[in-house]
PDB file of C-alpha atoms and ligand atoms in Angstrom:
ATOM      1  CA  UNK R   1     192.753 149.391 243.252  1.00  0.00           C
ATOM      2  CA  UNK R   2     194.833 149.782 240.112  1.00  0.00           C
ATOM      3  CA  UNK R   3     193.442 147.877 237.139  1.00  0.00           C
ATOM      4  CA  UNK R   4     195.729 146.846 234.298  1.00  0.00           C
ATOM      5  CA  UNK R   5     195.327 148.415 230.888  1.00  0.00           C
ATOM      6  CA  UNK R   6     195.020 146.413 227.870  1.00  0.00           C
ATOM      7  CA  UNK R   7     194.224 147.266 224.232  1.00  0.00           C
ATOM      8  CA  UNK R   8     191.108 146.336 222.268  1.00  0.00           C
ATOM      9  CA  UNK R   9     191.502 144.876 218.914  1.00  0.00           C
ATOM     10  CA  UNK R  10     190.809 148.294 217.398  1.00  0.00           C
ATOM     11  CA  UNK R  11     193.772 149.697 219.390  1.00  0.00           C
ATOM     12  CA  UNK R  12     191.578 151.888 221.630  1.00  0.00           C
ATOM     13  CA  UNK R  13     192.387 151.827 225.254  1.00  0.00           C
ATOM     14  CA  UNK R  14     190.249 149.959 227.698  1.00  0.00           C
ATOM     15  CA  UNK R  15     190.755 148.828 231.321  1.00  0.00           C
ATOM     16  CA  UNK R  16     191.191 145.082 231.645  1.00  0.00           C
ATOM     17  CA  UNK R  17     189.962 144.205 235.205  1.00  0.00           C
ATOM     18  CA  UNK R  18     192.735 142.718 237.243  1.00  0.00           C
ATOM     19  CA  UNK R  19     190.446 140.045 238.532  1.00  0.00           C
ATOM     20  CA  UNK R  20     187.406 138.611 236.752  1.00  0.00           C
ATOM     21  CA  UNK R  21     185.266 135.824 238.214  1.00  0.00           C
ATOM     22  CA  UNK R  22     182.914 133.561 236.227  1.00  0.00           C
ATOM     23  CA  UNK R  23     180.020 131.427 237.276  1.00  0.00           C
ATOM     24  CA  UNK R  24     180.278 128.970 234.412  1.00  0.00           C
ATOM     25  CA  UNK R  25     176.556 127.993 234.216  1.00  0.00           C
ATOM     26  CA  UNK R  26     174.585 126.277 231.363  1.00  0.00           C
ATOM     27  CA  UNK R  27     176.562 123.161 230.477  1.00  0.00           C
ATOM     28  CA  UNK R  28     173.566 120.857 230.991  1.00  0.00           C
ATOM     29  CA  UNK R  29     171.191 123.047 228.856  1.00  0.00           C
ATOM     30  CA  UNK R  30     173.814 123.414 226.139  1.00  0.00           C
ATOM     31  CA  UNK R  31     173.981 119.644 225.905  1.00  0.00           C
ATOM     32  CA  UNK R  32     170.161 119.168 226.073  1.00  0.00           C
ATOM     33  CA  UNK R  33     169.697 121.684 223.288  1.00  0.00           C
ATOM     34  CA  UNK R  34     171.919 119.459 221.112  1.00  0.00           C
ATOM     35  CA  UNK R  35     170.291 116.160 222.162  1.00  0.00           C
ATOM     36  CA  UNK R  36     173.444 115.148 224.122  1.00  0.00           C
ATOM     37  CA  UNK R  37     173.770 113.891 227.659  1.00  0.00           C
ATOM     38  CA  UNK R  38     174.520 116.593 230.298  1.00  0.00           C
ATOM     39  CA  UNK R  39     177.963 115.084 230.777  1.00  0.00           C
ATOM     40  CA  UNK R  40     178.865 116.134 227.173  1.00  0.00           C
ATOM     41  CA  UNK R  41     178.036 119.742 228.284  1.00  0.00           C
ATOM     42  CA  UNK R  42     180.528 119.418 231.212  1.00  0.00           C
ATOM     43  CA  UNK R  43     183.212 118.169 228.778  1.00  0.00           C
ATOM     44  CA  UNK R  44     182.560 121.076 226.372  1.00  0.00           C
ATOM     45  CA  UNK R  45     182.515 123.508 229.382  1.00  0.00           C
ATOM     46  CA  UNK R  46     185.838 122.217 230.524  1.00  0.00           C
ATOM     47  CA  UNK R  47     187.279 122.683 227.076  1.00  0.00           C
ATOM     48  CA  UNK R  48     185.961 126.249 227.015  1.00  0.00           C
ATOM     49  CA  UNK R  49     187.604 127.053 230.313  1.00  0.00           C
ATOM     50  CA  UNK R  50     191.071 126.137 228.766  1.00  0.00           C
ATOM     51  CA  UNK R  51     190.375 128.532 225.945  1.00  0.00           C
ATOM     52  CA  UNK R  52     189.088 131.464 228.123  1.00  0.00           C
ATOM     53  CA  UNK R  53     191.889 131.045 230.663  1.00  0.00           C
ATOM     54  CA  UNK R  54     194.458 131.439 227.878  1.00  0.00           C
ATOM     55  CA  UNK R  55     192.662 134.387 226.480  1.00  0.00           C
ATOM     56  CA  UNK R  56     192.541 136.165 229.942  1.00  0.00           C
ATOM     57  CA  UNK R  57     196.271 135.616 230.331  1.00  0.00           C
ATOM     58  CA  UNK R  58     196.936 136.932 226.854  1.00  0.00           C
ATOM     59  CA  UNK R  59     195.027 140.296 227.405  1.00  0.00           C
ATOM     60  CA  UNK R  60     196.906 140.929 230.599  1.00  0.00           C
ATOM     61  CA  UNK R  61     194.452 139.932 233.281  1.00  0.00           C
ATOM     62  CA  UNK R  62     195.983 138.982 236.651  1.00  0.00           C
ATOM     63  CA  UNK R  63     193.426 136.583 238.070  1.00  0.00           C
ATOM     64  CA  UNK R  64     190.558 134.590 236.622  1.00  0.00           C
ATOM     65  CA  UNK R  65     188.361 132.719 239.207  1.00  0.00           C
ATOM     66  CA  UNK R  66     185.872 130.188 238.020  1.00  0.00           C
ATOM     67  CA  UNK R  67     183.068 128.403 239.738  1.00  0.00           C
ATOM     68  CA  UNK R  68     183.568 124.674 238.783  1.00  0.00           C
ATOM     69  CA  UNK R  69     181.700 122.739 241.543  1.00  0.00           C
ATOM     70  CA  UNK R  70     179.729 124.161 244.436  1.00  0.00           C
ATOM     71  CA  UNK R  71     179.168 122.723 247.915  1.00  0.00           C
ATOM     72  CA  UNK R  72     175.488 122.326 246.767  1.00  0.00           C
ATOM     73  CA  UNK R  73     176.377 120.473 243.555  1.00  0.00           C
ATOM     74  CA  UNK R  74     176.755 117.191 245.529  1.00  0.00           C
ATOM     75  CA  UNK R  75     172.891 117.021 245.396  1.00  0.00           C
ATOM     76  CA  UNK R  76     173.154 116.015 241.736  1.00  0.00           C
ATOM     77  CA  UNK R  77     172.944 112.336 240.631  1.00  0.00           C
ATOM     78  CA  UNK R  78     176.102 110.467 241.563  1.00  0.00           C
ATOM     79  CA  UNK R  79     176.955 109.775 237.770  1.00  0.00           C
ATOM     80  CA  UNK R  80     176.933 113.454 236.943  1.00  0.00           C
ATOM     81  CA  UNK R  81     179.097 114.258 240.008  1.00  0.00           C
ATOM     82  CA  UNK R  82     181.443 111.363 239.003  1.00  0.00           C
ATOM     83  CA  UNK R  83     181.750 112.785 235.458  1.00  0.00           C
ATOM     84  CA  UNK R  84     182.545 116.373 236.675  1.00  0.00           C
ATOM     85  CA  UNK R  85     185.181 114.964 239.194  1.00  0.00           C
ATOM     86  CA  UNK R  86     186.781 112.887 236.351  1.00  0.00           C
ATOM     87  CA  UNK R  87     186.929 115.965 234.093  1.00  0.00           C
ATOM     88  CA  UNK R  88     188.449 117.943 236.881  1.00  0.00           C
ATOM     89  CA  UNK R  89     191.066 115.240 237.487  1.00  0.00           C
ATOM     90  CA  UNK R  90     191.826 115.130 233.863  1.00  0.00           C
ATOM     91  CA  UNK R  91     192.084 118.958 233.676  1.00  0.00           C
ATOM     92  CA  UNK R  92     194.371 119.146 236.725  1.00  0.00           C
ATOM     93  CA  UNK R  93     196.540 116.297 235.419  1.00  0.00           C
ATOM     94  CA  UNK R  94     197.118 118.166 232.140  1.00  0.00           C
ATOM     95  CA  UNK R  95     197.709 121.330 234.105  1.00  0.00           C
ATOM     96  CA  UNK R  96     200.534 119.791 236.042  1.00  0.00           C
ATOM     97  CA  UNK R  97     202.112 118.891 232.605  1.00  0.00           C
ATOM     98  CA  UNK R  98     201.601 122.238 230.907  1.00  0.00           C
ATOM     99  CA  UNK R  99     201.083 125.164 233.438  1.00  0.00           C
ATOM    100  CA  UNK R 100     204.798 125.830 233.809  1.00  0.00           C
ATOM    101  CA  UNK R 101     205.386 125.956 230.066  1.00  0.00           C
ATOM    102  CA  UNK R 102     202.253 128.183 229.616  1.00  0.00           C
ATOM    103  CA  UNK R 103     203.121 130.258 232.712  1.00  0.00           C
ATOM    104  CA  UNK R 104     199.620 129.766 234.274  1.00  0.00           C
ATOM    105  CA  UNK R 105     199.549 129.573 238.046  1.00  0.00           C
ATOM    106  CA  UNK R 106     196.680 127.758 239.572  1.00  0.00           C
ATOM    107  CA  UNK R 107     194.964 127.680 242.880  1.00  0.00           C
ATOM    108  CA  UNK R 108     191.927 125.615 244.071  1.00  0.00           C
ATOM    109  CA  UNK R 109     189.489 127.419 246.259  1.00  0.00           C
ATOM    110  CA  UNK R 110     187.268 125.160 248.270  1.00  0.00           C
ATOM    111  CA  UNK R 111     187.088 122.411 250.821  1.00  0.00           C
ATOM    112  CA  UNK R 112     189.851 120.147 249.355  1.00  0.00           C
ATOM    113  CA  UNK R 113     189.868 117.875 252.255  1.00  0.00           C
ATOM    114  CA  UNK R 114     186.568 116.392 251.337  1.00  0.00           C
ATOM    115  CA  UNK R 115     187.700 115.620 247.793  1.00  0.00           C
ATOM    116  CA  UNK R 116     188.895 112.197 246.579  1.00  0.00           C
ATOM    117  CA  UNK R 117     192.605 111.593 247.320  1.00  0.00           C
ATOM    118  CA  UNK R 118     193.768 111.666 243.723  1.00  0.00           C
ATOM    119  CA  UNK R 119     192.326 115.183 243.412  1.00  0.00           C
ATOM    120  CA  UNK R 120     193.846 116.371 246.596  1.00  0.00           C
ATOM    121  CA  UNK R 121     197.233 115.284 245.455  1.00  0.00           C
ATOM    122  CA  UNK R 122     196.876 116.981 242.233  1.00  0.00           C
ATOM    123  CA  UNK R 123     195.831 120.227 243.958  1.00  0.00           C
ATOM    124  CA  UNK R 124     199.037 119.977 246.157  1.00  0.00           C
ATOM    125  CA  UNK R 125     201.103 119.423 243.105  1.00  0.00           C
ATOM    126  CA  UNK R 126     199.598 122.478 241.149  1.00  0.00           C
ATOM    127  CA  UNK R 127     200.221 124.565 244.348  1.00  0.00           C
ATOM    128  CA  UNK R 128     203.733 123.544 244.371  1.00  0.00           C
ATOM    129  CA  UNK R 129     204.340 124.312 240.821  1.00  0.00           C
ATOM    130  CA  UNK R 130     202.539 127.632 241.099  1.00  0.00           C
ATOM    131  CA  UNK R 131     204.678 128.706 243.987  1.00  0.00           C
ATOM    132  CA  UNK R 132     207.779 128.609 241.705  1.00  0.00           C
ATOM    133  CA  UNK R 133     206.823 131.625 239.541  1.00  0.00           C
ATOM    134  CA  UNK R 134     204.824 134.830 239.136  1.00  0.00           C
ATOM    135  CA  UNK R 135     202.226 135.895 236.618  1.00  0.00           C
ATOM    136  CA  UNK R 136     198.679 135.116 235.638  1.00  0.00           C
ATOM    137  CA  UNK R 137     196.711 132.960 238.153  1.00  0.00           C
ATOM    138  CA  UNK R 138     193.605 130.918 237.537  1.00  0.00           C
ATOM    139  CA  UNK R 139     191.609 130.098 240.708  1.00  0.00           C
ATOM    140  CA  UNK R 140     189.279 127.117 240.376  1.00  0.00           C
ATOM    141  CA  UNK R 141     186.476 126.987 242.887  1.00  0.00           C
ATOM    142  CA  UNK R 142     185.953 123.301 243.571  1.00  0.00           C
ATOM    143  CA  UNK R 143     183.739 122.016 246.446  1.00  0.00           C
ATOM    144  CA  UNK R 144     183.437 125.637 247.047  1.00  0.00           C
ATOM    145  CA  UNK R 145     180.644 127.653 248.915  1.00  0.00           C
ATOM    146  CA  UNK R 146     180.862 131.264 249.964  1.00  0.00           C
ATOM    147  CA  UNK R 147     179.208 130.628 253.269  1.00  0.00           C
ATOM    148  CA  UNK R 148     181.533 127.557 253.811  1.00  0.00           C
ATOM    149  CA  UNK R 149     184.559 129.758 253.051  1.00  0.00           C
ATOM    150  CA  UNK R 150     183.448 132.381 255.526  1.00  0.00           C
ATOM    151  CA  UNK R 151     182.768 129.695 258.268  1.00  0.00           C
ATOM    152  CA  UNK R 152     186.116 127.954 257.746  1.00  0.00           C
ATOM    153  CA  UNK R 153     187.888 131.250 257.852  1.00  0.00           C
ATOM    154  CA  UNK R 154     186.048 132.043 261.157  1.00  0.00           C
ATOM    155  CA  UNK R 155     187.132 128.640 262.457  1.00  0.00           C
ATOM    156  CA  UNK R 156     190.776 129.399 261.736  1.00  0.00           C
ATOM    157  CA  UNK R 157     190.374 132.811 263.202  1.00  0.00           C
ATOM    158  CA  UNK R 158     188.829 131.286 266.385  1.00  0.00           C
ATOM    159  CA  UNK R 159     191.950 129.101 266.715  1.00  0.00           C
ATOM    160  CA  UNK R 160     194.151 132.160 266.643  1.00  0.00           C
ATOM    161  CA  UNK R 161     191.922 133.817 269.281  1.00  0.00           C
ATOM    162  CA  UNK R 162     192.302 130.779 271.492  1.00  0.00           C
ATOM    163  CA  UNK R 163     196.108 131.181 270.994  1.00  0.00           C
ATOM    164  CA  UNK R 164     195.953 134.705 272.323  1.00  0.00           C
ATOM    165  CA  UNK R 165     195.152 137.089 269.478  1.00  0.00           C
ATOM    166  CA  UNK R 166     193.115 140.129 270.692  1.00  0.00           C
ATOM    167  CA  UNK R 167     189.556 140.441 269.144  1.00  0.00           C
ATOM    168  CA  UNK R 168     189.949 144.284 268.867  1.00  0.00           C
ATOM    169  CA  UNK R 169     192.731 143.706 266.267  1.00  0.00           C
ATOM    170  CA  UNK R 170     190.353 141.998 263.764  1.00  0.00           C
ATOM    171  CA  UNK R 171     189.792 144.179 260.682  1.00  0.00           C
ATOM    172  CA  UNK R 172     188.179 143.412 257.355  1.00  0.00           C
ATOM    173  CA  UNK R 173     191.543 143.295 255.768  1.00  0.00           C
ATOM    174  CA  UNK R 174     192.894 140.801 258.406  1.00  0.00           C
ATOM    175  CA  UNK R 175     189.708 138.612 258.070  1.00  0.00           C
ATOM    176  CA  UNK R 176     190.210 138.487 254.268  1.00  0.00           C
ATOM    177  CA  UNK R 177     193.566 136.868 254.964  1.00  0.00           C
ATOM    178  CA  UNK R 178     191.748 133.850 256.317  1.00  0.00           C
ATOM    179  CA  UNK R 179     189.760 133.247 253.182  1.00  0.00           C
ATOM    180  CA  UNK R 180     190.794 131.042 250.198  1.00  0.00           C
ATOM    181  CA  UNK R 181     191.377 134.263 248.329  1.00  0.00           C
ATOM    182  CA  UNK R 182     193.997 135.550 250.795  1.00  0.00           C
ATOM    183  CA  UNK R 183     196.188 138.143 249.200  1.00  0.00           C
ATOM    184  CA  UNK R 184     194.194 138.402 245.952  1.00  0.00           C
ATOM    185  CA  UNK R 185     192.233 141.552 245.160  1.00  0.00           C
ATOM    186  CA  UNK R 186     188.392 141.240 245.024  1.00  0.00           C
ATOM    187  CA  UNK R 187     187.030 140.624 241.519  1.00  0.00           C
ATOM    188  CA  UNK R 188     186.083 143.878 239.779  1.00  0.00           C
ATOM    189  CA  UNK R 189     183.751 141.931 237.377  1.00  0.00           C
ATOM    190  CA  UNK R 190     181.654 138.813 238.006  1.00  0.00           C
ATOM    191  CA  UNK R 191     180.121 137.204 234.866  1.00  0.00           C
ATOM    192  CA  UNK R 192     177.377 134.657 234.994  1.00  0.00           C
ATOM    193  CA  UNK R 193     176.557 132.609 231.939  1.00  0.00           C
ATOM    194  CA  UNK R 194     173.406 130.476 231.411  1.00  0.00           C
ATOM    195  CA  UNK R 195     170.755 133.158 231.985  1.00  0.00           C
ATOM    196  CA  UNK R 196     170.177 132.927 235.792  1.00  0.00           C
ATOM    197  CA  UNK R 197     170.717 136.132 237.702  1.00  0.00           C
ATOM    198  CA  UNK R 198     171.798 134.889 241.157  1.00  0.00           C
ATOM    199  CA  UNK R 199     174.992 134.455 243.085  1.00  0.00           C
ATOM    200  CA  UNK R 200     174.452 130.701 244.050  1.00  0.00           C
ATOM    201  CA  UNK R 201     176.854 131.008 247.027  1.00  0.00           C
ATOM    202  CA  UNK R 202     179.766 132.278 245.051  1.00  0.00           C
ATOM    203  CA  UNK R 203     182.369 134.698 246.496  1.00  0.00           C
ATOM    204  CA  UNK R 204     179.941 136.138 249.018  1.00  0.00           C
ATOM    205  CA  UNK R 205     182.600 138.169 250.891  1.00  0.00           C
ATOM    206  CA  UNK R 206     184.621 139.235 247.797  1.00  0.00           C
ATOM    207  CA  UNK R 207     181.704 140.461 245.704  1.00  0.00           C
ATOM    208  CA  UNK R 208     180.927 143.380 247.915  1.00  0.00           C
ATOM    209  CA  UNK R 209     181.712 145.931 245.178  1.00  0.00           C
ATOM    210  CA  UNK R 210     181.917 143.683 242.027  1.00  0.00           C
ATOM    211  CA  UNK R 211     180.192 144.599 238.925  1.00  0.00           C
ATOM    212  CA  UNK R 212     177.844 141.937 237.637  1.00  0.00           C
ATOM    213  CA  UNK R 213     177.424 140.883 234.033  1.00  0.00           C
ATOM    214  CA  UNK R 214     174.774 138.349 233.036  1.00  0.00           C
ATOM    215  CA  UNK R 215     174.281 136.652 229.706  1.00  0.00           C
ATOM    216  CA  UNK R 216     171.920 133.979 228.347  1.00  0.00           C
ATOM    217  CA  UNK R 217     174.853 132.301 226.483  1.00  0.00           C
ATOM    218  CA  UNK R 218     175.570 128.833 227.846  1.00  0.00           C
ATOM    219  CA  UNK R 219     179.090 128.478 229.211  1.00  0.00           C
ATOM    220  CA  UNK R 220     180.440 126.198 226.427  1.00  0.00           C
ATOM    221  CA  UNK R 221     179.468 128.958 223.911  1.00  0.00           C
ATOM    222  CA  UNK R 222     180.934 131.818 225.826  1.00  0.00           C
ATOM    223  CA  UNK R 223     183.885 132.651 223.677  1.00  0.00           C
ATOM    224  CA  UNK R 224     186.619 135.495 223.779  1.00  0.00           C
ATOM    225  CA  UNK R 225     184.353 137.867 221.799  1.00  0.00           C
ATOM    226  CA  UNK R 226     181.674 137.653 224.478  1.00  0.00           C
ATOM    227  CA  UNK R 227     184.242 138.108 227.229  1.00  0.00           C
ATOM    228  CA  UNK R 228     185.354 141.258 225.289  1.00  0.00           C
ATOM    229  CA  UNK R 229     181.763 142.493 225.381  1.00  0.00           C
ATOM    230  CA  UNK R 230     181.524 141.920 229.164  1.00  0.00           C
ATOM    231  CA  UNK R 231     184.751 143.916 229.709  1.00  0.00           C
ATOM    232  CA  UNK R 232     183.352 146.644 227.425  1.00  0.00           C
ATOM    233  CA  UNK R 233     180.201 146.700 229.612  1.00  0.00           C
ATOM    234  CA  UNK R 234     182.445 146.849 232.711  1.00  0.00           C
ATOM    235  CA  UNK R 235     184.320 149.819 231.215  1.00  0.00           C
ATOM    236  CA  UNK R 236     181.012 151.636 230.819  1.00  0.00           C
ATOM    237  CA  UNK R 237     180.051 151.220 234.501  1.00  0.00           C
ATOM    238  CA  UNK R 238     180.271 154.103 236.936  1.00  0.00           C
ATOM    239  CA  UNK R 239     181.799 152.717 239.982  1.00  0.00           C
ATOM    240  CA  UNK R 240     181.233 154.834 243.113  1.00  0.00           C
ATOM    241  CA  UNK R 241     181.960 152.606 245.993  1.00  0.00           C
ATOM    242  CA  UNK R 242     179.382 154.541 248.081  1.00  0.00           C
ATOM    243  CA  UNK R 243     180.883 157.902 247.237  1.00  0.00           C
ATOM    244  CA  UNK R 244     179.609 160.510 244.755  1.00  0.00           C
ATOM    245  CA  UNK R 245     181.017 161.727 241.591  1.00  0.00           C
TER     246      UNK R 245
HETATM  247  C1  LIG K 301     177.308 124.441 235.278  1.00  0.00           C
HETATM  248  O1  LIG K 301     176.463 123.939 234.446  1.00  0.00           O
HETATM  249  C2  LIG K 301     178.360 123.457 235.786  1.00  0.00           C
HETATM  250  C3  LIG K 301     178.099 122.989 237.209  1.00  0.00           C
HETATM  251  C4  LIG K 301     177.184 123.537 237.969  1.00  0.00           C
HETATM  252  C5  LIG K 301     178.924 121.936 237.695  1.00  0.00           C
HETATM  253  P1  LIG K 301     175.136 123.228 234.926  1.00  0.00           P
HETATM  254  O2  LIG K 301     175.372 121.783 235.002  1.00  0.00           O
HETATM  255  O3  LIG K 301     174.525 123.892 236.123  1.00  0.00           O
HETATM  256  O4  LIG K 301     174.167 123.445 233.604  1.00  0.00           O
HETATM  257  P2  LIG K 301     172.620 123.778 233.715  1.00  0.00           P
HETATM  258  O5  LIG K 301     172.481 124.985 234.505  1.00  0.00           O
HETATM  259  O6  LIG K 301     171.913 122.584 234.188  1.00  0.00           O
HETATM  260  O7  LIG K 301     172.270 124.004 232.261  1.00  0.00           O
HETATM  261  C1  LIG K 302     176.389 127.491 240.108  1.00  0.00           C
HETATM  262  O1  LIG K 302     175.638 126.871 239.152  1.00  0.00           O
HETATM  263  C2  LIG K 302     177.568 126.542 240.431  1.00  0.00           C
HETATM  264  C3  LIG K 302     178.574 126.362 239.345  1.00  0.00           C
HETATM  265  C4  LIG K 302     178.508 126.973 238.156  1.00  0.00           C
HETATM  266  C5  LIG K 302     179.601 125.451 239.601  1.00  0.00           C
HETATM  267  P1  LIG K 302     174.315 125.879 239.633  1.00  0.00           P
HETATM  268  O2  LIG K 302     173.749 125.418 238.277  1.00  0.00           O
HETATM  269  O3  LIG K 302     174.752 124.899 240.579  1.00  0.00           O
HETATM  270  O4  LIG K 302     173.428 127.008 240.269  1.00  0.00           O
HETATM  271  P2  LIG K 302     171.877 127.003 240.657  1.00  0.00           P
HETATM  272  O5  LIG K 302     171.500 125.629 241.173  1.00  0.00           O
HETATM  273  O6  LIG K 302     171.153 127.266 239.287  1.00  0.00           O
HETATM  274  O7  LIG K 302     171.668 128.140 241.568  1.00  0.00           O
HETATM  275 MG1  LIG K 303     173.243 125.391 236.383  1.00  0.00          MG
END
């Protein structure tokens, strides 16, 4: 899959992955370290997402997919869930106002049906705006789980089967078309901030050949310089896809 080429600050060539995905972890610990409530960490994390998305667009990336709220995150205390939903609502409201001007398309991956109505309407609105132009796209995983995504894809495929589609026609490519990420190349690079080295139910299908980059930096502190370091590490990887050199 062709990756875009961007330039480093030094002018030396590097490959910018077409699609980078980020598990934005560590908001709570970032706040705790500063003696602040966890919710302050989520606010700072949301601010950092704006900054990183703009940077990704400016260096010529095509897609940035971020994990904002998982299907498992409902286990958190209702006050924390409420704060995260409020921040997401605020973010999407602002996006509706600014995304066309900033040329940022946006898509929400996840079970949107289960979200509060106001959020559902905002998602529909950002979809509508995004459909009007081309260019950099941010995907926000919201009420997202990799297993849930695969099961809901299977459910939709089963409906097509019942309508007469032949099972023998199913291929990996065709199945990918039932996922939230339909039509989007798999992420070449997946970054996890906050020190944990696990996938936490993120992009289980799409990560088949992704390169992983872990950092102890908490998400609100993960700036463009560190993203550059992750891209540099990606450039140094030897991707074989099961073949040999
Ligand atoms: C990531 O930060 C944001 C969400 C999961 C919503 P956390 O809230 O998980 O922060 P830590 O891992 O507790 O520090
Ligand atoms: C993963 O972080 C989910 C998001 C970043 C939205 P978690 O903090 O929920 O992951 P675990 O619980 O450490 O696996
Ligand atoms: Mg966490």
